[in-house]
Structure formats: C-alpha cells, structure tokens
Amino acid sequence: MKVLIATEKPFAKVAVDGIRKEIESAGYELVLLEKYTEKQQLLDAVKGVNALIVRSDIIDNEVIEAADSLKIIVRAGAGYDNIDLESATQHGVCVMNTPGQNSNAVAELVFGLLVMMVRGFYEGKPGIELKGKKLGIHAFGNVGKNVARIAKGFGMDVYAYDAFCPAEDIEKAGVKPVASVKELYETCHIVSLHVPATPQTKKVVNYELLSCMPQGALLINTARKDVIDEEGLLRFMEEHADFRYITDIMPSNHEVLMANFKGRYFSTPKKMGAQTAEANINAGLAAASQIVGYLEKGDECFRVNK
Ligand code: 3PG
C-alpha cells in the first residue's frame, strides 16, 4: 500500500517522522508532496497511491479521477470543505477527518491575535484588557470549547450559540448559552467564529448581523472565509470606525481592507491556527492510524462521506 502526504502547507518534521513510523510499521510505503505550487504536481503525485493525507489542499473531482488506485482520503484536521465528497463517494473513496486534534492550537491563536489587536499591535498606545469583556463563541464545537476554557482563564464573561449543541451542554461547560445568533452578536463585544463551511453557513455573518453588535465591537474569524459576507463586512467597516476585524483566513478583498482600515484589520498571511508541532503531530498521527485501521480492518470511524 502506498500513502501520500500532500500538503501545500507542510507538517512539522516531527509529525512527518511520526506518520512515517506508523505507516511503515504497517508495511506500507510513505511518499511526500510538500509545498507544491501547481495543481499538476498534485495530479501527478496521486497516481498509484492508495491513501492520501491532506490539510486544506483542494481535492476536487479532477484530483480524485487522477488518483486511479485511491481508497481513502484523510483530511488531517477538522473542516473537510476542501474535498469533493460526492466525487469521492462516486469513486468508492472513503473520506475522513480527524476532529478535535488541532482544536487547542486554533483556540490558542484566537487569544494570540486578540491580545495583539486590543493592545494596538504593541505600538506604544494604551490598549484594553480582555478581563471582564463579554466574549461570544459562534458555534460550540471542539475549537469553541477550547476557546471558552482559555477565555475563562482571562476572566472573560463567556457566551455561546450553536444551532446543534443543546443549551444544557453549553451550560455544563460553564458558558452562558443564548437563544439565537442575533442575541449572541447583540450581547458580546467580542465574537469568535467557529462555524464550519457548509452551503447553509455561507455568508451567515453579514452586514445585518454585524449591525447588532455593540459599539467598539471586534470579530475574530479562525474558521472559514466563506462564512463571512465580505461585501457586507467592508461596508460595515466603512461605516463603523470603532469596529475591528481579525482573521486567520485572508479575505478576497484583503488589499482593500489593509489600505483602508490600518490598526483595526489584521489577517495572517497563511492560515496559522493549526500550524503548531503539537497539532501537526496529533492530526497527522490520527490520520495515519485511521488509514491503517481502514485498510486493515475496514474501521470507518470519522468517515464523513457515505
Ligand atoms: C481545520 O479545519 O482543521 C483547520 O482549519 C486547519 O486547517 P489546516 O490544516 O489547513 O491548517
């Protein structure tokens, strides 16, 4: 069996070494395609491989068609909106993710970025503290729960909304549930987005929702680009000089935001949330062991396509 790691944004070496150990002890071969710049490199690399480990790499129908021996794709991470599930199913390919494995890394980055923004990028002017501020967690999954845990350490007043998580479960985590997305945005000065990208969540954060936020509000997005209505955000930022936006997923209109909203807009140049050695090891090793489990025993844990 041949396993390919195809990562435009590579794992830490220690994670690759761990994956190699797991794959080779099952008697399989590991091949690597890192930092590729052209889709053709991916199309060539997938030929003849039986299993594929990816991150946010786009695995569309063309890639799946080119992968003539493929049995399984594991997205080493949480969101699998980069994989054409329908095509995978049609080609008899199992798709899995590794939920929870990189969520602490993403949650820690939320606070790294937040502190940087509220302290004015450390340029010498007085900023504000997070203690006592109302933080709204939009979607209470693995990352949202870690954000809540860390926020409590900062002494923040933590609220959450999740359409699929019962209010009792939010309360059990020591967080205040609210009844609607609107209520979350009305209540909190800072909202942290953790919504997965699905057809239902496309552009859910729009001008109207942002308009519910109190004066001096801040939105942080370490989830996905698609959940933001970028035109609505731009308009809102133009009209509200007190509003700040931080993102770990560069928007399409990044240059415009940079030029117009210096000091109240920041984007990482590349998605950095899950880019820690620990998250790479956790997600990479989980991916490798899920591949071996599937190929050896047909174990379909964490399968996301039917
Ligand atoms: C995820 O969905 O797991 C995160 O967004 C991390 O994505 P990455 O592996 O591309 O950094």
Tab-separated table of C-alpha atoms and ligand atoms in Angstrom:
chain	number	residue	atom	x	y	z
A	1	MET	CA	0.000	0.000	0.000
A	2	LYS	CA	1.223	3.486	-0.848
A	3	VAL	CA	0.302	6.502	1.275
A	4	LEU	CA	0.833	10.075	0.055
A	5	ILE	CA	1.057	13.133	2.279
A	6	ALA	CA	0.144	16.049	0.008
A	7	THR	CA	0.493	19.284	1.930
A	8	GLU	CA	0.866	22.678	0.305
A	9	LYS	CA	1.458	23.895	3.898
A	10	PRO	CA	3.715	21.162	5.324
A	11	PHE	CA	3.513	19.448	8.687
A	12	ALA	CA	6.380	19.906	11.168
A	13	LYS	CA	9.168	17.356	10.518
A	14	VAL	CA	8.489	15.641	13.837
A	15	ALA	CA	4.902	14.972	12.690
A	16	VAL	CA	6.043	13.576	9.328
A	17	ASP	CA	8.513	11.308	11.156
A	18	GLY	CA	5.682	10.026	13.371
A	19	ILE	CA	3.391	9.428	10.403
A	20	ARG	CA	6.194	7.596	8.591
A	21	LYS	CA	6.750	5.320	11.591
A	22	GLU	CA	3.050	4.443	11.793
A	23	ILE	CA	2.719	3.854	8.030
A	24	GLU	CA	5.946	1.850	7.664
A	25	SER	CA	5.187	-0.354	10.664
A	26	ALA	CA	2.002	-1.395	8.870
A	27	GLY	CA	4.245	-2.450	5.956
A	28	TYR	CA	3.154	0.446	3.738
A	29	GLU	CA	5.218	2.955	1.800
A	30	LEU	CA	5.047	6.704	2.541
A	31	VAL	CA	5.582	9.323	-0.150
A	32	LEU	CA	5.633	13.092	0.282
A	33	LEU	CA	4.500	16.046	-1.798
A	34	GLU	CA	5.146	19.186	0.219
A	35	LYS	CA	4.940	22.897	-0.628
A	36	TYR	CA	3.698	22.181	-4.132
A	37	THR	CA	2.811	25.223	-6.188
A	38	GLU	CA	0.986	23.759	-9.194
A	39	LYS	CA	-2.091	21.550	-9.261
A	40	GLN	CA	-0.371	19.392	-11.880
A	41	GLN	CA	2.174	18.306	-9.250
A	42	LEU	CA	-0.695	17.015	-7.120
A	43	LEU	CA	-2.361	15.336	-10.122
A	44	ASP	CA	0.909	13.522	-10.905
A	45	ALA	CA	1.613	12.585	-7.289
A	46	VAL	CA	-1.769	10.958	-6.595
A	47	LYS	CA	-1.358	8.395	-9.397
A	48	GLY	CA	-0.982	4.899	-7.942
A	49	VAL	CA	-1.453	5.900	-4.290
A	50	ASN	CA	-3.943	4.041	-2.124
A	51	ALA	CA	-4.303	6.563	0.676
A	52	LEU	CA	-3.965	10.306	0.848
A	53	ILE	CA	-3.336	12.614	3.821
A	54	VAL	CA	-4.105	16.286	3.192
A	55	ARG	CA	-4.759	19.533	5.048
A	56	SER	CA	-6.631	22.394	3.332
A	57	ASP	CA	-5.397	21.103	-0.039
A	58	ILE	CA	-8.149	21.158	-2.653
A	59	ILE	CA	-9.164	17.623	-3.541
A	60	ASP	CA	-11.669	18.080	-6.325
A	61	ASN	CA	-13.110	15.687	-8.893
A	62	GLU	CA	-10.075	16.102	-11.174
A	63	VAL	CA	-7.691	15.036	-8.402
A	64	ILE	CA	-9.910	12.109	-7.420
A	65	GLU	CA	-10.124	10.990	-11.084
A	66	ALA	CA	-6.332	11.182	-11.383
A	67	ALA	CA	-5.929	9.058	-8.245
A	68	ASP	CA	-6.582	5.765	-10.002
A	69	SER	CA	-5.872	3.468	-7.008
A	70	LEU	CA	-7.238	5.624	-4.198
A	71	LYS	CA	-9.208	4.031	-1.356
A	72	ILE	CA	-9.133	6.642	1.388
A	73	ILE	CA	-8.506	10.368	1.919
A	74	VAL	CA	-7.918	11.670	5.431
A	75	ARG	CA	-8.137	15.398	5.977
A	76	ALA	CA	-5.714	15.846	8.890
A	77	GLY	CA	-7.850	18.462	10.561
A	78	ALA	CA	-11.446	19.385	11.220
A	79	GLY	CA	-13.021	21.078	8.183
A	80	TYR	CA	-13.386	18.978	5.028
A	81	ASP	CA	-14.978	21.591	2.768
A	82	ASN	CA	-11.856	21.291	0.563
A	83	ILE	CA	-12.777	17.760	-0.504
A	84	ASP	CA	-15.374	16.861	-3.132
A	85	LEU	CA	-17.287	14.302	-1.071
A	86	GLU	CA	-19.735	13.470	-3.835
A	87	SER	CA	-16.960	12.630	-6.246
A	88	ALA	CA	-15.166	10.587	-3.572
A	89	THR	CA	-18.332	8.585	-2.903
A	90	GLN	CA	-18.884	8.030	-6.636
A	91	HIS	CA	-15.327	6.731	-6.953
A	92	GLY	CA	-15.709	4.448	-3.909
A	93	VAL	CA	-13.243	6.506	-1.855
A	94	CYS	CA	-13.722	6.845	1.904
A	95	VAL	CA	-13.176	10.366	3.319
A	96	MET	CA	-12.385	11.024	6.987
A	97	ASN	CA	-11.326	13.966	9.113
A	98	THR	CA	-9.533	13.984	12.476
A	99	PRO	CA	-11.877	16.033	14.673
A	100	GLY	CA	-10.511	17.741	17.771
A	101	GLN	CA	-6.853	17.021	17.058
A	102	ASN	CA	-5.857	20.587	16.246
A	103	SER	CA	-8.514	22.486	18.176
A	104	ASN	CA	-6.338	23.676	21.067
A	105	ALA	CA	-3.840	25.148	18.595
A	106	VAL	CA	-6.588	27.136	16.858
A	107	ALA	CA	-8.040	28.278	20.188
A	108	GLU	CA	-4.649	29.492	21.424
A	109	LEU	CA	-4.173	31.509	18.242
A	110	VAL	CA	-7.526	33.228	18.858
A	111	PHE	CA	-6.053	34.750	22.003
A	112	GLY	CA	-2.680	35.472	20.411
A	113	LEU	CA	-4.418	37.527	17.740
A	114	LEU	CA	-6.907	39.104	20.133
A	115	VAL	CA	-4.267	40.372	22.541
A	116	MET	CA	-2.210	41.730	19.646
A	117	MET	CA	-5.220	43.675	18.301
A	118	VAL	CA	-6.542	45.042	21.604
A	119	ARG	CA	-3.004	46.168	22.543
A	120	GLY	CA	-2.748	48.142	19.299
A	121	PHE	CA	-0.115	45.884	17.714
A	122	TYR	CA	2.308	46.817	20.521
A	123	GLU	CA	2.979	50.245	19.053
A	124	GLY	CA	3.032	52.063	22.392
A	125	LYS	CA	-0.522	53.384	22.739
A	126	PRO	CA	-2.779	52.211	25.609
A	127	GLY	CA	-4.979	49.289	24.672
A	128	ILE	CA	-7.697	47.399	26.529
A	129	GLU	CA	-7.776	44.179	28.560
A	130	LEU	CA	-9.789	41.061	27.864
A	131	LYS	CA	-10.715	40.552	31.534
A	132	GLY	CA	-14.385	41.251	32.177
A	133	LYS	CA	-15.247	41.584	28.476
A	134	LYS	CA	-18.152	39.642	27.013
A	135	LEU	CA	-16.921	37.027	24.555
A	136	GLY	CA	-19.395	35.324	22.205
A	137	ILE	CA	-18.480	31.952	20.765
A	138	HIS	CA	-20.296	31.387	17.490
A	139	ALA	CA	-20.526	27.573	17.216
A	140	PHE	CA	-19.561	25.478	20.212
A	141	GLY	CA	-17.597	22.592	18.693
A	142	ASN	CA	-14.100	21.395	19.595
A	143	VAL	CA	-12.438	24.753	18.920
A	144	GLY	CA	-15.257	26.745	20.528
A	145	LYS	CA	-14.959	24.673	23.726
A	146	ASN	CA	-11.202	25.277	23.906
A	147	VAL	CA	-11.738	28.990	23.321
A	148	ALA	CA	-14.208	29.011	26.239
A	149	ARG	CA	-11.698	27.263	28.521
A	150	ILE	CA	-8.929	29.759	27.745
A	151	ALA	CA	-11.298	32.760	27.873
A	152	LYS	CA	-12.232	31.850	31.433
A	153	GLY	CA	-8.540	31.978	32.333
A	154	PHE	CA	-8.500	35.557	31.041
A	155	GLY	CA	-11.510	36.328	33.271
A	156	MET	CA	-13.846	36.903	30.332
A	157	ASP	CA	-17.630	36.622	30.534
A	158	VAL	CA	-18.285	33.820	28.053
A	159	TYR	CA	-21.431	33.266	25.954
A	160	ALA	CA	-22.066	30.774	23.149
A	161	TYR	CA	-24.542	29.928	20.449
A	162	ASP	CA	-24.637	26.699	18.495
A	163	ALA	CA	-27.624	25.569	16.423
A	164	PHE	CA	-26.701	21.919	17.019
A	165	CYS	CA	-25.462	21.932	20.622
A	166	PRO	CA	-28.121	21.879	23.356
A	167	ALA	CA	-28.096	24.822	25.793
A	168	GLU	CA	-27.560	22.383	28.718
A	169	ASP	CA	-24.264	21.208	27.191
A	170	ILE	CA	-23.090	24.798	26.832
A	171	GLU	CA	-24.061	25.472	30.453
A	172	LYS	CA	-22.230	22.342	31.612
A	173	ALA	CA	-19.045	23.839	30.128
A	174	GLY	CA	-19.564	26.885	32.373
A	175	VAL	CA	-20.626	29.080	29.453
A	176	LYS	CA	-23.832	31.129	29.079
A	177	PRO	CA	-26.000	29.875	26.214
A	178	VAL	CA	-28.019	32.385	24.201
A	179	ALA	CA	-31.155	31.630	22.201
A	180	SER	CA	-30.087	32.943	18.794
A	181	VAL	CA	-27.154	34.123	16.727
A	182	LYS	CA	-28.627	37.620	16.850
A	183	GLU	CA	-28.668	37.567	20.654
A	184	LEU	CA	-25.005	36.495	20.685
A	185	TYR	CA	-23.952	39.412	18.487
A	186	GLU	CA	-26.155	41.853	20.448
A	187	THR	CA	-24.688	40.716	23.782
A	188	CYS	CA	-20.968	40.444	23.097
A	189	HIS	CA	-18.228	42.968	22.386
A	190	ILE	CA	-16.004	40.264	21.003
A	191	VAL	CA	-17.289	37.395	18.857
A	192	SER	CA	-15.102	34.449	17.895
A	193	LEU	CA	-16.269	32.496	14.860
A	194	HIS	CA	-16.036	28.701	14.758
A	195	VAL	CA	-18.648	27.857	12.154
A	196	PRO	CA	-17.798	25.144	9.596
A	197	ALA	CA	-18.151	25.997	5.899
A	198	THR	CA	-21.272	24.345	4.522
A	199	PRO	CA	-23.856	25.511	1.964
A	200	GLN	CA	-26.024	26.546	4.955
A	201	THR	CA	-23.344	28.681	6.622
A	202	LYS	CA	-22.193	30.566	3.522
A	203	LYS	CA	-22.091	34.336	4.310
A	204	VAL	CA	-24.001	33.886	7.607
A	205	VAL	CA	-22.001	36.735	9.108
A	206	ASN	CA	-23.427	39.620	7.111
A	207	TYR	CA	-23.982	43.367	7.437
A	208	GLU	CA	-27.263	42.866	9.281
A	209	LEU	CA	-25.716	40.587	11.907
A	210	LEU	CA	-22.698	42.859	12.408
A	211	SER	CA	-25.108	45.762	12.888
A	212	CYS	CA	-26.408	44.036	16.039
A	213	MET	CA	-23.024	44.322	17.773
A	214	PRO	CA	-22.392	46.946	20.443
A	215	GLN	CA	-20.120	49.967	19.938
A	216	GLY	CA	-16.429	49.151	19.803
A	217	ALA	CA	-17.036	45.546	18.783
A	218	LEU	CA	-14.463	43.084	17.461
A	219	LEU	CA	-14.951	39.983	15.319
A	220	ILE	CA	-12.329	37.264	15.072
A	221	ASN	CA	-12.521	34.582	12.403
A	222	THR	CA	-10.334	31.494	12.691
A	223	ALA	CA	-12.943	29.325	10.957
A	224	ARG	CA	-13.528	29.834	7.241
A	225	LYS	CA	-13.563	32.654	4.687
A	226	ASP	CA	-16.885	31.586	3.217
A	227	VAL	CA	-18.901	32.205	6.381
A	228	ILE	CA	-18.299	35.963	6.040
A	229	ASP	CA	-20.189	38.154	3.613
A	230	GLU	CA	-17.122	40.122	2.548
A	231	GLU	CA	-19.041	42.944	0.879
A	232	GLY	CA	-21.193	43.355	3.985
A	233	LEU	CA	-18.097	43.367	6.198
A	234	LEU	CA	-16.415	46.020	4.048
A	235	ARG	CA	-19.493	48.241	4.153
A	236	PHE	CA	-19.812	47.765	7.920
A	237	MET	CA	-16.159	48.667	8.475
A	238	GLU	CA	-16.508	51.765	6.290
A	239	GLU	CA	-19.481	52.932	8.332
A	240	HIS	CA	-18.171	51.979	11.806
A	241	ALA	CA	-14.743	53.348	12.624
A	242	ASP	CA	-14.893	51.624	16.033
A	243	PHE	CA	-15.257	48.075	14.644
A	244	ARG	CA	-12.291	45.706	14.342
A	245	TYR	CA	-11.849	42.514	12.335
A	246	ILE	CA	-9.155	39.862	12.741
A	247	THR	CA	-8.936	36.801	10.548
A	248	ASP	CA	-6.771	33.735	10.102
A	249	ILE	CA	-8.143	33.232	6.588
A	250	MET	CA	-7.192	36.005	4.205
A	251	PRO	CA	-10.290	37.599	2.627
A	252	SER	CA	-10.551	38.129	-1.150
A	253	ASN	CA	-10.559	41.898	-0.530
A	254	HIS	CA	-7.520	41.816	1.780
A	255	GLU	CA	-5.698	44.620	-0.055
A	256	VAL	CA	-8.697	46.947	0.230
A	257	LEU	CA	-9.126	46.181	3.942
A	258	MET	CA	-5.395	46.702	4.554
A	259	ALA	CA	-5.372	50.018	2.722
A	260	ASN	CA	-8.449	51.407	4.439
A	261	PHE	CA	-8.519	50.017	7.956
A	262	LYS	CA	-4.984	50.047	9.287
A	263	GLY	CA	-4.953	49.262	13.002
A	264	ARG	CA	-8.403	47.691	13.036
A	265	TYR	CA	-7.954	44.930	10.484
A	266	PHE	CA	-5.467	42.085	10.538
A	267	SER	CA	-5.093	38.884	8.540
A	268	THR	CA	-2.434	36.214	8.909
A	269	PRO	CA	-0.655	35.738	5.563
A	270	LYS	CA	-1.378	31.979	5.660
A	271	LYS	CA	-3.856	30.062	7.841
A	272	MET	CA	-1.845	29.567	11.036
A	273	GLY	CA	-4.411	28.230	13.529
A	274	ALA	CA	-3.415	24.581	13.295
A	275	GLN	CA	0.220	25.274	12.485
A	276	THR	CA	1.906	24.003	15.658
A	277	ALA	CA	4.112	20.962	16.095
A	278	GLU	CA	1.584	19.518	18.570
A	279	ALA	CA	-1.418	19.949	16.272
A	280	ASN	CA	0.562	18.541	13.319
A	281	ILE	CA	1.555	15.518	15.392
A	282	ASN	CA	-1.961	14.968	16.773
A	283	ALA	CA	-3.771	15.339	13.448
A	284	GLY	CA	-1.059	13.628	11.366
A	285	LEU	CA	-0.768	10.584	13.618
A	286	ALA	CA	-4.554	10.296	13.872
A	287	ALA	CA	-4.728	10.386	10.055
A	288	ALA	CA	-2.070	7.670	9.736
A	289	SER	CA	-3.708	5.365	12.270
A	290	GLN	CA	-7.162	5.929	10.728
A	291	ILE	CA	-5.726	4.903	7.326
A	292	VAL	CA	-4.189	1.739	8.742
A	293	GLY	CA	-7.422	0.959	10.651
A	294	TYR	CA	-9.482	1.384	7.497
A	295	LEU	CA	-7.209	-0.565	5.156
A	296	GLU	CA	-6.549	-3.405	7.635
A	297	LYS	CA	-9.902	-3.729	9.405
A	298	GLY	CA	-12.384	-1.609	7.489
A	299	ASP	CA	-12.689	0.700	10.502
A	300	GLU	CA	-14.813	3.627	9.335
A	301	CYS	CA	-14.558	5.840	12.411
A	302	PHE	CA	-14.687	9.530	11.461
A	303	ARG	CA	-15.921	8.738	7.935
A	304	VAL	CA	-17.666	11.858	6.592
A	305	ASN	CA	-18.993	10.599	3.239
A	306	LYS	CA	-21.478	7.788	2.733
B	1	3PG	C1	-9.027	22.677	10.159
B	1	3PG	O1	-10.090	22.687	9.536
B	1	3PG	O2	-8.604	21.658	10.731
B	1	3PG	C2	-8.251	23.967	10.332
B	1	3PG	O3	-8.817	24.992	9.609
B	1	3PG	C3	-6.767	23.827	9.995
B	1	3PG	O4	-6.505	23.768	8.635
B	1	3PG	P1	-5.022	23.494	8.072
B	1	3PG	O5	-4.680	22.065	8.349
B	1	3PG	O6	-5.090	23.798	6.625
B	1	3PG	O7	-4.084	24.405	8.793
